[in-house]
mmCIF file of C-alpha atoms in Angstrom:
data_model
loop_
_atom_site.group_PDB
_atom_site.id
_atom_site.type_symbol
_atom_site.label_atom_id
_atom_site.label_comp_id
_atom_site.label_asym_id
_atom_site.label_seq_id
_atom_site.Cartn_x
_atom_site.Cartn_y
_atom_site.Cartn_z
ATOM 1 C CA UNK H 1 167.047 -30.121 128.946
ATOM 2 C CA UNK H 2 165.996 -30.845 132.411
ATOM 3 C CA UNK H 3 168.115 -33.862 132.777
ATOM 4 C CA UNK H 4 171.164 -32.161 130.890
ATOM 5 C CA UNK H 5 170.797 -29.124 133.437
ATOM 6 C CA UNK H 6 171.052 -31.614 136.204
ATOM 7 C CA UNK H 7 173.860 -33.488 135.024
ATOM 8 C CA UNK H 8 175.674 -29.964 134.839
ATOM 9 C CA UNK H 9 174.716 -29.002 138.080
ATOM 10 C CA UNK H 10 176.075 -32.445 139.468
ATOM 11 C CA UNK H 11 179.441 -31.897 137.740
ATOM 12 C CA UNK H 12 179.714 -28.315 139.001
ATOM 13 C CA UNK H 13 179.119 -29.512 142.526
ATOM 14 C CA UNK H 14 181.700 -32.280 142.011
ATOM 15 C CA UNK H 15 184.320 -29.949 141.074
ATOM 16 C CA UNK H 16 183.418 -27.470 143.919
ATOM 17 C CA UNK H 17 183.875 -30.583 146.320
ATOM 18 C CA UNK H 18 187.406 -31.748 144.437
ATOM 19 C CA UNK H 19 188.500 -27.925 144.673
ATOM 20 C CA UNK H 20 187.501 -28.040 148.498
ATOM 21 C CA UNK H 21 189.471 -31.265 148.799
ATOM 22 C CA UNK H 22 192.607 -30.002 147.042
ATOM 23 C CA UNK H 23 192.329 -26.910 149.604
ATOM 24 C CA UNK H 24 192.101 -28.856 152.514
ATOM 25 C CA UNK H 25 195.093 -31.122 151.370
ATOM 26 C CA UNK H 26 197.109 -27.900 150.595
ATOM 27 C CA UNK H 27 196.213 -26.465 154.061
ATOM 28 C CA UNK H 28 197.210 -29.757 155.749
ATOM 29 C CA UNK H 29 200.521 -30.040 153.694
ATOM 30 C CA UNK H 30 201.452 -26.389 154.671
ATOM 31 C CA UNK H 31 200.468 -26.656 158.476
ATOM 32 C CA UNK H 32 202.514 -29.881 158.814
ATOM 33 C CA UNK H 33 205.519 -29.206 156.808
ATOM 34 C CA UNK H 34 208.648 -29.167 158.830
ATOM 35 C CA UNK H 35 209.641 -25.623 157.730
ATOM 36 C CA UNK H 36 208.580 -22.325 158.657
ATOM 37 C CA UNK H 37 206.059 -21.581 155.903
ATOM 38 C CA UNK H 38 203.097 -19.437 155.401
ATOM 39 C CA UNK H 39 200.514 -18.555 152.704
ATOM 40 C CA UNK H 40 198.713 -15.144 152.170
ATOM 41 C CA UNK H 41 196.260 -13.485 150.334
ATOM 42 C CA UNK H 42 196.954 -10.191 148.441
ATOM 43 C CA UNK H 43 196.278 -8.134 151.680
ATOM 44 C CA UNK H 44 198.906 -10.318 153.346
ATOM 45 C CA UNK H 45 196.187 -11.929 155.486
ATOM 46 C CA UNK H 46 196.889 -15.375 156.486
ATOM 47 C CA UNK H 47 195.342 -18.060 154.495
ATOM 48 C CA UNK H 48 197.577 -20.940 156.402
ATOM 49 C CA UNK H 49 200.625 -21.118 158.330
ATOM 50 C CA UNK H 50 203.006 -24.074 159.474
ATOM 51 C CA UNK H 51 203.181 -25.309 163.052
ATOM 52 C CA UNK H 52 206.912 -24.523 162.652
ATOM 53 C CA UNK H 53 206.286 -21.126 161.242
ATOM 54 C CA UNK H 54 204.206 -20.420 164.487
ATOM 55 C CA UNK H 55 206.846 -21.809 166.962
ATOM 56 C CA UNK H 56 210.174 -20.822 165.288
ATOM 57 C CA UNK H 57 208.845 -17.296 164.975
ATOM 58 C CA UNK H 58 207.438 -17.405 168.693
ATOM 59 C CA UNK H 59 203.641 -16.405 167.582
ATOM 60 C CA UNK H 60 201.799 -15.779 170.450
ATOM 61 C CA UNK H 61 198.489 -15.958 168.698
ATOM 62 C CA UNK H 62 197.906 -19.577 167.429
ATOM 63 C CA UNK H 63 194.828 -19.131 165.255
ATOM 64 C CA UNK H 64 196.086 -16.435 162.758
ATOM 65 C CA UNK H 65 193.952 -17.392 159.866
ATOM 66 C CA UNK H 66 192.423 -14.316 158.025
ATOM 67 C CA UNK H 67 194.670 -12.126 160.343
ATOM 68 C CA UNK H 68 196.933 -9.452 158.884
ATOM 69 C CA UNK H 69 200.552 -10.371 159.118
ATOM 70 C CA UNK H 70 201.267 -6.928 160.408
ATOM 71 C CA UNK H 71 198.896 -7.203 163.197
ATOM 72 C CA UNK H 72 200.524 -10.511 164.313
ATOM 73 C CA UNK H 73 203.813 -9.159 163.837
ATOM 74 C CA UNK H 74 203.660 -5.511 164.779
ATOM 75 C CA UNK H 75 207.243 -5.100 164.970
ATOM 76 C CA UNK H 76 207.321 -5.472 161.002
ATOM 77 C CA UNK H 77 209.042 -2.385 159.458
ATOM 78 C CA UNK H 78 208.210 -0.195 156.338
ATOM 79 C CA UNK H 79 211.396 -2.373 154.631
ATOM 80 C CA UNK H 80 209.535 -5.529 155.005
ATOM 81 C CA UNK H 81 206.188 -4.116 153.567
ATOM 82 C CA UNK H 82 208.085 -2.791 150.794
ATOM 83 C CA UNK H 83 209.474 -6.050 149.860
ATOM 84 C CA UNK H 84 205.905 -7.736 150.252
ATOM 85 C CA UNK H 85 204.464 -5.285 147.782
ATOM 86 C CA UNK H 86 207.300 -5.718 145.216
ATOM 87 C CA UNK H 87 206.567 -9.703 145.489
ATOM 88 C CA UNK H 88 202.919 -8.900 145.171
ATOM 89 C CA UNK H 89 203.785 -7.176 141.897
ATOM 90 C CA UNK H 90 205.521 -10.365 140.651
ATOM 91 C CA UNK H 91 209.129 -10.232 142.223
ATOM 92 C CA UNK H 92 210.929 -12.889 144.144
ATOM 93 C CA UNK H 93 213.178 -12.011 146.912
ATOM 94 C CA UNK H 94 215.218 -13.867 149.688
ATOM 95 C CA UNK H 95 218.205 -13.176 151.970
ATOM 96 C CA UNK H 96 220.523 -15.645 153.518
ATOM 97 C CA UNK H 97 221.010 -13.524 156.629
ATOM 98 C CA UNK H 98 218.743 -10.832 157.684
ATOM 99 C CA UNK H 99 218.353 -9.414 161.293
ATOM 100 C CA UNK H 100 214.724 -9.148 162.513
ATOM 101 C CA UNK H 101 214.159 -7.153 165.625
ATOM 102 C CA UNK H 102 211.414 -8.167 167.600
ATOM 103 C CA UNK H 103 208.875 -6.680 169.792
ATOM 104 C CA UNK H 104 210.288 -7.817 172.900
ATOM 105 C CA UNK H 105 213.852 -5.981 172.047
ATOM 106 C CA UNK H 106 215.678 -9.419 171.112
ATOM 107 C CA UNK H 107 216.800 -9.735 167.476
ATOM 108 C CA UNK H 108 216.019 -12.758 165.332
ATOM 109 C CA UNK H 109 218.277 -13.820 162.458
ATOM 110 C CA UNK H 110 216.590 -15.348 159.419
ATOM 111 C CA UNK H 111 217.190 -17.056 156.127
ATOM 112 C CA UNK H 112 213.950 -16.128 154.153
ATOM 113 C CA UNK H 113 212.430 -16.167 150.622
ATOM 114 C CA UNK H 114 209.263 -14.595 149.582
ATOM 115 C CA UNK H 115 207.498 -15.136 146.262
ATOM 116 C CA UNK H 116 203.985 -14.942 144.901
ATOM 117 C CA UNK H 117 201.536 -17.587 144.160
ATOM 118 C CA UNK H 118 199.036 -17.553 141.118
ATOM 119 C CA UNK H 119 195.533 -18.415 140.488
ATOM 120 C CA UNK H 120 194.488 -20.790 137.849
ATOM 121 C CA UNK H 121 193.961 -17.774 135.493
ATOM 122 C CA UNK H 122 197.534 -16.792 136.248
ATOM 123 C CA UNK H 123 197.013 -13.964 138.683
ATOM 124 C CA UNK H 124 198.716 -13.279 141.536
ATOM 125 C CA UNK H 125 196.540 -14.473 144.185
ATOM 126 C CA UNK H 126 198.888 -13.849 147.336
ATOM 127 C CA UNK H 127 202.197 -14.729 148.767
ATOM 128 C CA UNK H 128 204.398 -17.466 149.979
ATOM 129 C CA UNK H 129 206.761 -16.846 152.782
ATOM 130 C CA UNK H 130 209.632 -19.387 153.563
ATOM 131 C CA UNK H 131 211.600 -18.613 156.843
ATOM 132 C CA UNK H 132 214.221 -20.644 158.660
ATOM 133 C CA UNK H 133 215.446 -18.927 162.025
ATOM 134 C CA UNK H 134 219.507 -19.129 162.124
ATOM 135 C CA UNK H 135 219.960 -16.963 165.331
ATOM 136 C CA UNK H 136 222.065 -19.599 166.904
ATOM 137 C CA UNK H 137 223.695 -20.360 163.904
ATOM 138 C CA UNK H 138 224.706 -16.589 163.344
ATOM 139 C CA UNK H 139 225.895 -16.428 167.006
ATOM 140 C CA UNK H 140 228.135 -19.124 166.655
ATOM 141 C CA UNK H 141 229.360 -17.859 163.188
ATOM 142 C CA UNK H 142 230.210 -14.568 164.870
ATOM 143 C CA UNK H 143 231.825 -16.163 167.837
ATOM 144 C CA UNK H 144 233.915 -18.351 165.565
ATOM 145 C CA UNK H 145 235.008 -15.200 163.389
ATOM 146 C CA UNK H 146 235.832 -13.158 166.446
ATOM 147 C CA UNK H 147 237.981 -16.232 167.650
ATOM 148 C CA UNK H 148 239.681 -16.423 164.117
ATOM 149 C CA UNK H 149 240.433 -12.615 164.336
ATOM 150 C CA UNK H 150 241.851 -13.141 167.897
ATOM 151 C CA UNK H 151 244.118 -15.845 166.533
ATOM 152 C CA UNK H 152 245.163 -13.733 163.666
ATOM 153 C CA UNK H 153 245.959 -11.109 165.855
ATOM 154 C CA UNK H 154 247.968 -13.300 167.977
ATOM 155 C CA UNK H 155 249.776 -14.633 165.039
ATOM 156 C CA UNK H 156 250.885 -11.106 163.821
ATOM 157 C CA UNK H 157 251.552 -9.374 167.291
ATOM 158 C CA UNK H 158 252.860 -6.020 166.974
ATOM 159 C CA UNK H 159 254.507 -4.448 169.907
ATOM 160 C CA UNK H 160 255.351 -0.692 170.529
ATOM 161 C CA UNK H 161 258.550 -0.184 172.219
ATOM 162 C CA UNK H 162 258.279 3.543 172.204
ATOM 163 C CA UNK H 163 255.681 5.897 170.773
ATOM 164 C CA UNK H 164 257.154 5.978 167.305
ATOM 165 C CA UNK H 165 258.565 2.532 167.208
ATOM 166 C CA UNK H 166 256.859 -0.764 166.567
ATOM 167 C CA UNK H 167 258.281 -4.352 166.500
ATOM 168 C CA UNK H 168 256.560 -7.118 164.729
ATOM 169 C CA UNK H 169 258.022 -10.590 165.645
ATOM 170 C CA UNK H 170 257.205 -12.906 162.593
ATOM 171 C CA UNK H 171 256.562 -16.518 163.635
ATOM 172 C CA UNK H 172 255.822 -19.413 161.268
ATOM 173 C CA UNK H 173 255.745 -19.846 157.638
ATOM 174 C CA UNK H 174 254.719 -16.579 155.158
ATOM 175 C CA UNK H 175 252.069 -17.963 153.140
ATOM 176 C CA UNK H 176 250.051 -15.594 150.676
ATOM 177 C CA UNK H 177 247.184 -15.263 152.930
ATOM 178 C CA UNK H 178 249.306 -14.523 155.897
ATOM 179 C CA UNK H 179 251.586 -12.039 154.081
ATOM 180 C CA UNK H 180 248.402 -9.856 153.481
ATOM 181 C CA UNK H 181 247.281 -10.174 156.769
ATOM 182 C CA UNK H 182 250.553 -8.788 158.075
ATOM 183 C CA UNK H 183 250.950 -6.378 155.717
ATOM 184 C CA UNK H 184 247.155 -4.777 156.729
ATOM 185 C CA UNK H 185 247.900 -5.183 160.244
ATOM 186 C CA UNK H 186 251.259 -3.391 160.311
ATOM 187 C CA UNK H 187 250.220 -0.833 157.738
ATOM 188 C CA UNK H 188 247.218 0.069 159.921
ATOM 189 C CA UNK H 189 249.221 0.196 163.220
ATOM 190 C CA UNK H 190 251.874 2.657 161.535
ATOM 191 C CA UNK H 191 249.231 4.922 160.530
ATOM 192 C CA UNK H 192 247.380 4.936 163.860
ATOM 193 C CA UNK H 193 250.486 5.115 165.913
ATOM 194 C CA UNK H 194 252.301 7.578 163.415
ATOM 195 C CA UNK H 195 255.271 5.424 163.730
ATOM 196 C CA UNK H 196 258.407 6.472 162.428
ATOM 197 C CA UNK H 197 260.319 2.812 162.347
ATOM 198 C CA UNK H 198 258.885 -0.641 161.886
ATOM 199 C CA UNK H 199 261.316 -3.654 162.970
ATOM 200 C CA UNK H 200 260.194 -6.850 161.373
ATOM 201 C CA UNK H 201 261.759 -9.905 163.421
ATOM 202 C CA UNK H 202 262.105 -13.027 161.213
ATOM 203 C CA UNK H 203 263.808 -15.018 163.807
ATOM 204 C CA UNK H 204 260.801 -17.240 163.987
ATOM 205 C CA UNK H 205 260.306 -17.636 160.186
ATOM 206 C CA UNK H 206 261.716 -21.223 159.607
ATOM 207 C CA UNK H 207 262.045 -21.264 155.956
ATOM 208 C CA UNK H 208 262.426 -18.327 153.622
ATOM 209 C CA UNK H 209 261.829 -19.276 149.822
ATOM 210 C CA UNK H 210 261.595 -16.917 146.970
ATOM 211 C CA UNK H 211 257.705 -16.399 147.937
ATOM 212 C CA UNK H 212 258.653 -15.381 151.651
ATOM 213 C CA UNK H 213 261.655 -13.105 150.279
ATOM 214 C CA UNK H 214 259.468 -11.347 148.046
ATOM 215 C CA UNK H 215 256.866 -11.196 150.766
ATOM 216 C CA UNK H 216 259.210 -9.627 152.931
ATOM 217 C CA UNK H 217 260.224 -7.145 150.506
ATOM 218 C CA UNK H 218 256.641 -6.176 149.754
ATOM 219 C CA UNK H 219 255.791 -5.383 153.342
ATOM 220 C CA UNK H 220 259.065 -3.410 153.528
ATOM 221 C CA UNK H 221 258.324 -1.393 150.816
ATOM 222 C CA UNK H 222 254.699 -0.636 151.752
ATOM 223 C CA UNK H 223 256.034 0.713 154.936
ATOM 224 C CA UNK H 224 258.450 2.862 153.306
ATOM 225 C CA UNK H 225 255.563 4.308 150.948
ATOM 226 C CA UNK H 226 253.940 5.280 154.503
ATOM 227 C CA UNK H 227 257.179 7.345 155.065
ATOM 228 C CA UNK H 228 258.347 4.824 157.914
ATOM 229 C CA UNK H 229 261.716 3.330 158.099
ATOM 230 C CA UNK H 230 262.189 -0.561 158.009
ATOM 231 C CA UNK H 231 264.691 -2.691 160.095
ATOM 232 C CA UNK H 232 264.665 -6.558 159.035
ATOM 233 C CA UNK H 233 266.115 -8.298 162.240
ATOM 234 C CA UNK H 234 266.960 -12.109 162.909
ATOM 235 C CA UNK H 235 268.299 -13.108 159.593
ATOM 236 C CA UNK H 236 270.007 -16.619 160.171
ATOM 237 C CA UNK H 237 272.875 -17.413 157.750
ATOM 238 C CA UNK H 238 270.540 -19.697 155.825
ATOM 239 C CA UNK H 239 268.279 -17.061 155.189
ATOM 240 C CA UNK H 240 270.781 -14.540 154.188
ATOM 241 C CA UNK H 241 271.928 -17.042 151.555
ATOM 242 C CA UNK H 242 268.225 -17.779 150.450
ATOM 243 C CA UNK H 243 268.129 -14.040 149.975
ATOM 244 C CA UNK H 244 270.950 -13.835 147.900
ATOM 245 C CA UNK H 245 270.375 -16.785 145.840
ATOM 246 C CA UNK H 246 266.937 -15.357 145.139
ATOM 247 C CA UNK H 247 268.660 -11.901 144.184
ATOM 248 C CA UNK H 248 266.114 -9.970 146.468
ATOM 249 C CA UNK H 249 267.031 -6.420 146.402
ATOM 250 C CA UNK H 250 267.607 -5.338 150.085
ATOM 251 C CA UNK H 251 269.699 -2.281 149.557
ATOM 252 C CA UNK H 252 267.024 0.216 150.740
ATOM 253 C CA UNK H 253 266.377 -1.900 153.841
ATOM 254 C CA UNK H 254 268.348 -1.788 157.131
ATOM 255 C CA UNK H 255 269.039 -4.994 158.454
ATOM 256 C CA UNK H 256 270.416 -6.548 161.737
ATOM 257 C CA UNK H 257 271.640 -9.752 162.985
ATOM 258 C CA UNK H 258 269.091 -9.744 165.931
ATOM 259 C CA UNK H 259 266.215 -7.899 167.540
ATOM 260 C CA UNK H 260 268.602 -6.249 169.842
ATOM 261 C CA UNK H 261 270.608 -4.631 167.397
ATOM 262 C CA UNK H 262 267.315 -3.453 165.539
ATOM 263 C CA UNK H 263 266.036 -1.586 168.444
ATOM 264 C CA UNK H 264 269.410 -0.278 169.135
ATOM 265 C CA UNK H 265 269.504 1.337 165.445
ATOM 266 C CA UNK H 266 265.999 2.907 165.972
ATOM 267 C CA UNK H 267 266.606 4.200 169.105
ATOM 268 C CA UNK H 268 269.949 5.897 167.777
ATOM 269 C CA UNK H 269 267.877 7.223 164.940
ATOM 270 C CA UNK H 270 265.694 9.153 167.224
ATOM 271 C CA UNK H 271 265.697 12.869 167.112
#
């Protein structure tokens, strides 16, 4: 019995040593992984955090082992705590783009994922958190979107020539995407300006095919549904032929040869 007990004790000690080695390897792996990663227990206390986690999230206290996540980041809101509790109950949650207001007043934008990790017995032992700081990417994205919006605004300018008369000079092809944009911009301005007449000048439209012709008709009818009149100007001979060949019904739409004629019509129509 004594020899058997000794063998069992040595085996237990060997297994403990092996478990310790695996824990050290896991900590080393997490610590040196190039992504911002942290491992927590069920009380959301740090078991290990990667160097990228500490640097990317600007953690001032470098030794976080055993500390509460909420002490390290006192700016964490109840929303985040609720996410952590749901994940401790078994959920996995993530976001591709989420603001994280910091204690110094700045805002970091994060891409993150939180999920539970389990013990060998299958019980939840805590949380894994994976985070990527995308603040610069977000700023670039917002700048590009603002630039695109400015370009769209320039490509569909709306010029008020009187309080209740708007002119939209169209330049370039009328693609399906641009037609939607033109309609949204024009209808929005008609409502905000309470315009009575919208003049759509197509002098700068190089080609009026069946799609473009129907697009113009859709825009005109949408304007009329708002109770405003429509004047279509700048119709060149080839455009007129295209409209006729496509059998586009223009009977309810006022047309004039050039923008000057359209403006004159709109001005005479003022009461």
